[in-house]
Amino acid sequence: MSKYSWIEELVRNNEYDEAYEEYCKVIEQNNKAYDAYFERALIDCYFLRKHYEVSKEDLLLVFSKNKKLAKRIPMFLTIICDTLKDYDNAIYFGELALKKEYFTPEENLTEVYFALSRSYYLRGSSIEDYTNALNAVDECMKLNDDMHDDLMLCKCDILLVLEDFDKVLEIVNHLFFTTKILPVFYYFKARALYGKAKTSKDYQDALEGFDYYLEENPNDYYTLIYKAGCLKAMNRIDEAIKVYESLMNEYNKEEVVSEIIKTYETSGKVEDAIQYASKYLEEHNSWQVKYSLAITIVKRAKTIEELYEVKDLLEDS
């Protein structure tokens, strides 16, 4: 009979909170009961999913103290650390979980690879991270055909960062013909066309793609940012400004105003940029907008008096 048989009975009866509390009592009585730490963490991982911070500490402790149980732990720590946005540890334990000396059941490999992919992507500290994320998604696709379409979209996200726009278009065009058409397909297609347009300077197809996506998601912040970028690149400045202004709220006013100033300035409408910034500063004291205005004035400056104007503006910030 197991030494924790009464707790295991609680688990069999779906009394997970009670079982968790019983393991807490065992640990209070013996802080070296590493198997109790392990079982407590498993109850949380499989059923409760609300004590992740504690479970992480439990598993890290057992990993360092019990060699036998340590072989089973990397799989769980990969998923928990990914959930907690501890991407460095998720990657470290994810790579361990895939090694032969550690025990990761085949049915759990998809979860490990998916957590690895997310963590590499969201850490994103180098091209190598994004390449590793892409490889992990490919491994997921080999293991789980049910998630194929969702994983293809994850793959598109990574490929956009790697600027492999042709591959994104290939995937999205394939999805258009093999599954139910979703608005997000237009978004990825437009993102890829937008990336390619930076070289070809043909932004019309990208703009149409963003508009398709916005029909279903009219307030999607980042899609509207990309749409404004298309309009700006096409020198449709007034339309771009309207899109930026539609994004403005109490939390991002300064950021959006600065982007509008930059849009006017880079399109050659320097006086419009200065007028827009000055009008905003009549009612708001913003160092960010003052800084944007100062840059615009410096680029236009032809006299020492204009440079002194910048000096006064920045000192006032």
Coordinates of C-alpha atoms in Angstrom, one line a residue:
M1 CA 0.0 0.0 0.0
S2 CA 1.2 3.5 -0.9
K3 CA 2.2 5.7 2.1
Y4 CA -0.1 8.4 0.7
S5 CA -3.0 6.1 -0.1
W6 CA -5.6 8.3 1.6
I7 CA -4.5 11.2 -0.5
E8 CA -4.6 9.1 -3.7
E9 CA -8.1 8.1 -2.8
L10 CA -9.1 11.8 -2.7
V11 CA -7.6 12.2 -6.2
R12 CA -9.5 9.2 -7.5
N13 CA -12.7 10.9 -6.2
N14 CA -11.8 14.2 -8.0
E15 CA -11.3 16.0 -4.6
Y16 CA -8.2 17.8 -5.9
D17 CA -8.2 20.7 -3.5
E18 CA -8.5 18.4 -0.5
A19 CA -5.6 16.2 -1.9
Y20 CA -3.4 19.2 -2.4
E21 CA -4.0 20.4 1.2
E22 CA -3.2 16.9 2.5
Y23 CA 0.2 17.0 0.7
C24 CA 0.7 20.5 2.3
K25 CA 0.2 18.9 5.7
V26 CA 2.7 16.1 4.9
I27 CA 5.3 18.7 3.9
E28 CA 4.7 20.8 7.0
Q29 CA 5.5 17.7 9.1
N30 CA 8.5 16.7 7.0
N31 CA 10.1 19.3 4.8
K32 CA 12.3 16.6 3.2
A33 CA 9.4 14.5 1.9
Y34 CA 10.4 15.2 -1.7
D35 CA 7.9 12.7 -3.1
A36 CA 5.1 14.8 -1.4
Y37 CA 6.4 18.0 -3.1
F38 CA 6.4 16.2 -6.4
E39 CA 2.9 14.8 -6.0
R40 CA 1.5 18.1 -4.8
A41 CA 3.0 19.8 -7.9
L42 CA 1.4 17.1 -10.2
I43 CA -2.0 17.7 -8.7
D44 CA -1.7 21.3 -9.6
C45 CA -0.2 20.7 -13.1
Y46 CA -2.9 18.2 -14.1
F47 CA -6.0 19.4 -12.2
L48 CA -5.9 22.6 -10.2
R49 CA -3.7 24.8 -12.4
K50 CA -3.7 27.7 -9.9
H51 CA -0.5 27.2 -7.8
Y52 CA 2.0 27.5 -10.6
E53 CA 4.6 29.5 -8.6
V54 CA 4.5 27.1 -5.7
S55 CA 4.6 24.1 -8.1
K56 CA 7.6 25.6 -9.9
E57 CA 9.5 25.9 -6.6
D58 CA 8.4 22.4 -5.6
L59 CA 9.7 20.8 -8.7
L60 CA 13.0 22.8 -8.7
L61 CA 13.5 21.6 -5.1
V62 CA 12.9 18.0 -6.0
F63 CA 15.0 18.2 -9.2
S64 CA 18.0 19.3 -7.0
K65 CA 17.4 16.8 -4.2
N66 CA 16.0 13.5 -5.6
K67 CA 17.8 12.0 -8.6
K68 CA 15.1 9.4 -9.2
L69 CA 12.3 11.8 -9.4
A70 CA 14.4 14.4 -11.2
K71 CA 14.2 12.3 -14.4
R72 CA 10.5 13.1 -14.6
I73 CA 10.6 16.8 -13.8
P74 CA 11.9 18.7 -16.9
M75 CA 8.6 18.1 -18.8
F76 CA 6.5 19.7 -16.1
L77 CA 8.9 22.6 -15.5
T78 CA 9.0 23.3 -19.2
I79 CA 5.2 23.9 -19.3
I80 CA 5.0 25.7 -15.9
C81 CA 7.9 28.1 -16.7
D82 CA 6.4 28.8 -20.1
T83 CA 3.1 29.6 -18.5
L84 CA 4.8 31.9 -15.9
K85 CA 6.8 33.6 -18.7
D86 CA 10.0 32.4 -17.3
Y87 CA 11.3 31.7 -20.8
D88 CA 14.9 31.0 -19.9
N89 CA 14.0 28.2 -17.6
A90 CA 11.3 26.9 -19.9
I91 CA 13.9 26.6 -22.6
Y92 CA 16.5 25.0 -20.3
F93 CA 14.1 22.4 -19.0
G94 CA 12.5 21.9 -22.4
E95 CA 15.8 20.9 -23.9
L96 CA 16.5 18.6 -21.0
A97 CA 13.0 17.0 -21.4
L98 CA 13.9 15.9 -24.9
K99 CA 17.1 14.1 -23.8
K100 CA 17.1 10.3 -23.5
E101 CA 18.1 10.3 -19.8
Y102 CA 15.0 12.2 -18.9
F103 CA 11.5 10.7 -19.0
T104 CA 9.0 12.4 -21.2
P105 CA 6.1 10.2 -22.4
E106 CA 5.4 10.4 -26.2
E107 CA 1.9 11.7 -25.6
N108 CA 3.4 14.8 -23.8
L109 CA 6.0 15.6 -26.4
T110 CA 3.6 17.9 -28.3
E111 CA 3.2 20.0 -25.1
V112 CA 6.9 20.2 -24.5
Y113 CA 7.7 21.2 -28.1
F114 CA 4.9 23.8 -28.1
A115 CA 6.1 25.3 -24.9
L116 CA 9.6 25.4 -26.3
S117 CA 8.4 27.1 -29.4
R118 CA 6.5 29.8 -27.5
S119 CA 9.4 30.4 -25.1
Y120 CA 12.0 30.7 -27.9
Y121 CA 9.7 33.0 -29.8
L122 CA 8.7 35.2 -26.9
R123 CA 12.2 35.4 -25.6
G124 CA 13.3 36.3 -29.1
S125 CA 16.8 37.5 -28.2
S126 CA 18.4 36.4 -31.4
I127 CA 17.8 34.9 -34.9
E128 CA 18.8 31.6 -33.3
D129 CA 15.8 31.8 -30.9
Y130 CA 13.4 32.3 -33.7
T131 CA 15.0 29.5 -35.7
N132 CA 14.7 27.2 -32.7
A133 CA 11.0 28.2 -32.3
L134 CA 10.4 27.3 -35.9
N135 CA 12.0 23.9 -35.5
A136 CA 9.9 23.2 -32.4
V137 CA 6.7 24.0 -34.3
D138 CA 7.8 21.6 -37.0
E139 CA 8.2 18.9 -34.4
C140 CA 4.7 19.7 -33.0
M141 CA 3.3 19.3 -36.5
K142 CA 4.9 15.8 -36.9
L143 CA 3.4 14.7 -33.6
N144 CA -0.1 16.2 -33.7
D145 CA -2.1 16.5 -37.0
D146 CA -5.2 17.8 -35.2
M147 CA -3.4 21.1 -34.5
H148 CA -2.0 21.4 -38.0
D149 CA -3.8 24.6 -39.1
D150 CA -3.2 26.4 -35.8
L151 CA 0.5 25.4 -35.8
M152 CA 0.8 26.7 -39.4
L153 CA -0.4 30.1 -38.2
C154 CA 2.2 29.9 -35.4
K155 CA 4.8 29.2 -38.0
C156 CA 3.7 32.2 -40.0
D157 CA 4.2 34.4 -36.9
I158 CA 7.8 33.2 -36.6
L159 CA 8.5 33.4 -40.4
L160 CA 7.4 37.0 -40.4
V161 CA 10.1 37.8 -37.8
L162 CA 12.6 35.9 -39.9
E163 CA 11.4 37.9 -42.9
D164 CA 10.7 34.8 -44.9
F165 CA 7.7 36.5 -46.6
D166 CA 7.5 34.1 -49.5
K167 CA 7.2 31.1 -47.2
V168 CA 4.4 32.9 -45.3
L169 CA 2.5 33.5 -48.6
E170 CA 3.0 29.9 -49.6
I171 CA 1.5 28.7 -46.2
V172 CA -1.4 31.1 -46.3
N173 CA -2.3 30.4 -49.9
H174 CA -2.3 26.7 -49.1
L175 CA -4.7 27.3 -46.1
F176 CA -7.0 29.3 -48.3
F177 CA -7.6 26.2 -50.4
T178 CA -7.5 23.5 -47.7
T179 CA -9.5 24.8 -44.8
K180 CA -12.3 27.2 -43.8
I181 CA -11.2 30.7 -44.6
L182 CA -10.6 32.8 -41.5
P183 CA -10.0 36.6 -41.4
V184 CA -6.6 36.0 -39.8
F185 CA -5.4 34.5 -43.1
Y186 CA -5.8 37.9 -44.7
Y187 CA -3.8 39.4 -41.9
F188 CA -0.8 37.1 -42.4
K189 CA -1.0 37.5 -46.1
A190 CA -1.1 41.3 -45.8
R191 CA 1.8 41.2 -43.3
A192 CA 3.9 39.2 -45.7
L193 CA 3.0 41.5 -48.7
Y194 CA 3.8 44.5 -46.5
G195 CA 7.2 43.0 -45.8
K196 CA 7.9 42.3 -49.5
A197 CA 6.6 45.8 -50.4
K198 CA 9.4 47.4 -48.5
T199 CA 11.6 46.2 -51.4
S200 CA 9.1 46.3 -54.3
K201 CA 7.3 49.5 -53.1
D202 CA 4.0 48.0 -54.2
Y203 CA 1.8 48.3 -51.1
Q204 CA -1.7 48.0 -52.7
D205 CA -2.1 44.2 -52.2
A206 CA -1.0 44.5 -48.6
L207 CA -3.4 47.3 -48.0
E208 CA -6.3 45.3 -49.4
G209 CA -5.3 42.4 -47.2
F210 CA -5.4 44.5 -44.1
D211 CA -8.8 45.9 -45.1
Y212 CA -10.2 42.4 -45.5
Y213 CA -9.0 41.5 -41.9
L214 CA -10.3 44.8 -40.5
E215 CA -13.8 44.0 -41.8
E216 CA -14.1 41.4 -39.1
N217 CA -11.7 43.1 -36.6
P218 CA -12.2 46.8 -37.1
N219 CA -10.4 47.9 -33.9
D220 CA -7.4 45.7 -34.1
Y221 CA -4.6 48.0 -33.0
Y222 CA -1.6 46.5 -34.7
T223 CA -3.4 45.9 -38.0
L224 CA -4.4 49.6 -38.1
I225 CA -0.8 50.5 -37.4
Y226 CA 0.3 48.4 -40.4
K227 CA -2.5 49.9 -42.6
A228 CA -1.3 53.4 -41.6
G229 CA 2.2 52.3 -42.6
C230 CA 1.0 51.2 -46.0
L231 CA -0.8 54.5 -46.6
K232 CA 2.2 56.5 -45.5
A233 CA 4.4 54.5 -47.8
M234 CA 2.0 55.2 -50.7
N235 CA 2.1 58.9 -49.8
R236 CA -1.6 59.0 -48.8
I237 CA -0.6 61.0 -45.8
D238 CA -4.0 62.4 -44.9
E239 CA -5.6 58.9 -44.9
A240 CA -2.7 57.6 -42.8
I241 CA -3.2 60.5 -40.3
K242 CA -6.9 59.6 -39.9
V243 CA -6.0 56.0 -39.2
Y244 CA -3.5 57.1 -36.5
E245 CA -6.0 59.4 -35.0
S246 CA -8.6 56.6 -34.8
L247 CA -6.1 54.7 -32.6
M248 CA -5.7 57.5 -30.0
N249 CA -6.8 56.9 -26.5
E250 CA -5.8 58.3 -23.0
Y251 CA -3.0 55.8 -22.7
N252 CA -1.2 56.2 -26.0
K253 CA -1.9 59.9 -27.0
E254 CA 1.8 61.0 -26.9
E255 CA 2.9 57.9 -28.8
V256 CA 0.3 58.4 -31.6
V257 CA 0.9 62.2 -31.8
S258 CA 4.6 61.6 -32.1
E259 CA 4.0 59.2 -34.9
I260 CA 1.7 61.7 -36.7
I261 CA 4.4 64.3 -36.4
K262 CA 6.9 61.9 -37.9
T263 CA 4.5 61.0 -40.7
Y264 CA 4.1 64.6 -41.7
E265 CA 7.9 65.3 -41.4
T266 CA 9.1 62.3 -43.4
S267 CA 6.6 63.1 -46.2
G268 CA 8.0 66.6 -46.5
K269 CA 5.1 68.3 -44.8
V270 CA 7.4 69.9 -42.1
E271 CA 5.2 72.9 -41.5
D272 CA 2.2 70.6 -41.0
A273 CA 4.2 68.6 -38.5
I274 CA 5.2 71.7 -36.5
Q275 CA 1.6 73.0 -36.6
Y276 CA 0.2 69.7 -35.4
A277 CA 2.7 69.4 -32.5
S278 CA 2.3 73.0 -31.5
K279 CA -1.5 72.7 -31.4
Y280 CA -1.2 69.6 -29.2
L281 CA 1.3 71.3 -26.8
E282 CA -1.1 74.2 -26.3
E283 CA -3.2 71.9 -24.2
H284 CA -0.7 69.2 -23.0
N285 CA 2.7 69.3 -21.5
S286 CA 4.4 66.3 -23.1
W287 CA 8.2 65.8 -23.2
Q288 CA 7.7 63.1 -25.9
V289 CA 5.9 65.4 -28.2
K290 CA 8.3 68.3 -27.5
Y291 CA 11.2 66.0 -28.4
S292 CA 9.5 65.0 -31.7
L293 CA 8.8 68.7 -32.4
A294 CA 12.5 69.5 -31.6
I295 CA 13.8 66.9 -34.0
T296 CA 11.5 68.3 -36.8
I297 CA 12.6 71.9 -36.2
V298 CA 16.3 70.9 -36.2
K299 CA 15.9 69.2 -39.5
R300 CA 14.3 72.3 -40.9
A301 CA 16.5 74.9 -39.1
K302 CA 18.3 77.4 -41.3
T303 CA 19.2 80.0 -38.7
I304 CA 20.7 80.1 -35.2
E305 CA 17.5 81.5 -33.9
E306 CA 15.6 78.4 -34.8
L307 CA 18.2 76.3 -33.0
Y308 CA 17.7 78.5 -29.9
E309 CA 14.0 77.8 -30.2
V310 CA 14.8 74.0 -29.9
K311 CA 17.0 74.7 -26.9
D312 CA 14.2 76.7 -25.1
L313 CA 11.7 74.0 -26.0
L314 CA 13.8 71.2 -24.5
E315 CA 14.8 73.2 -21.4
D316 CA 11.1 73.7 -20.8
S317 CA 10.6 70.0 -20.7

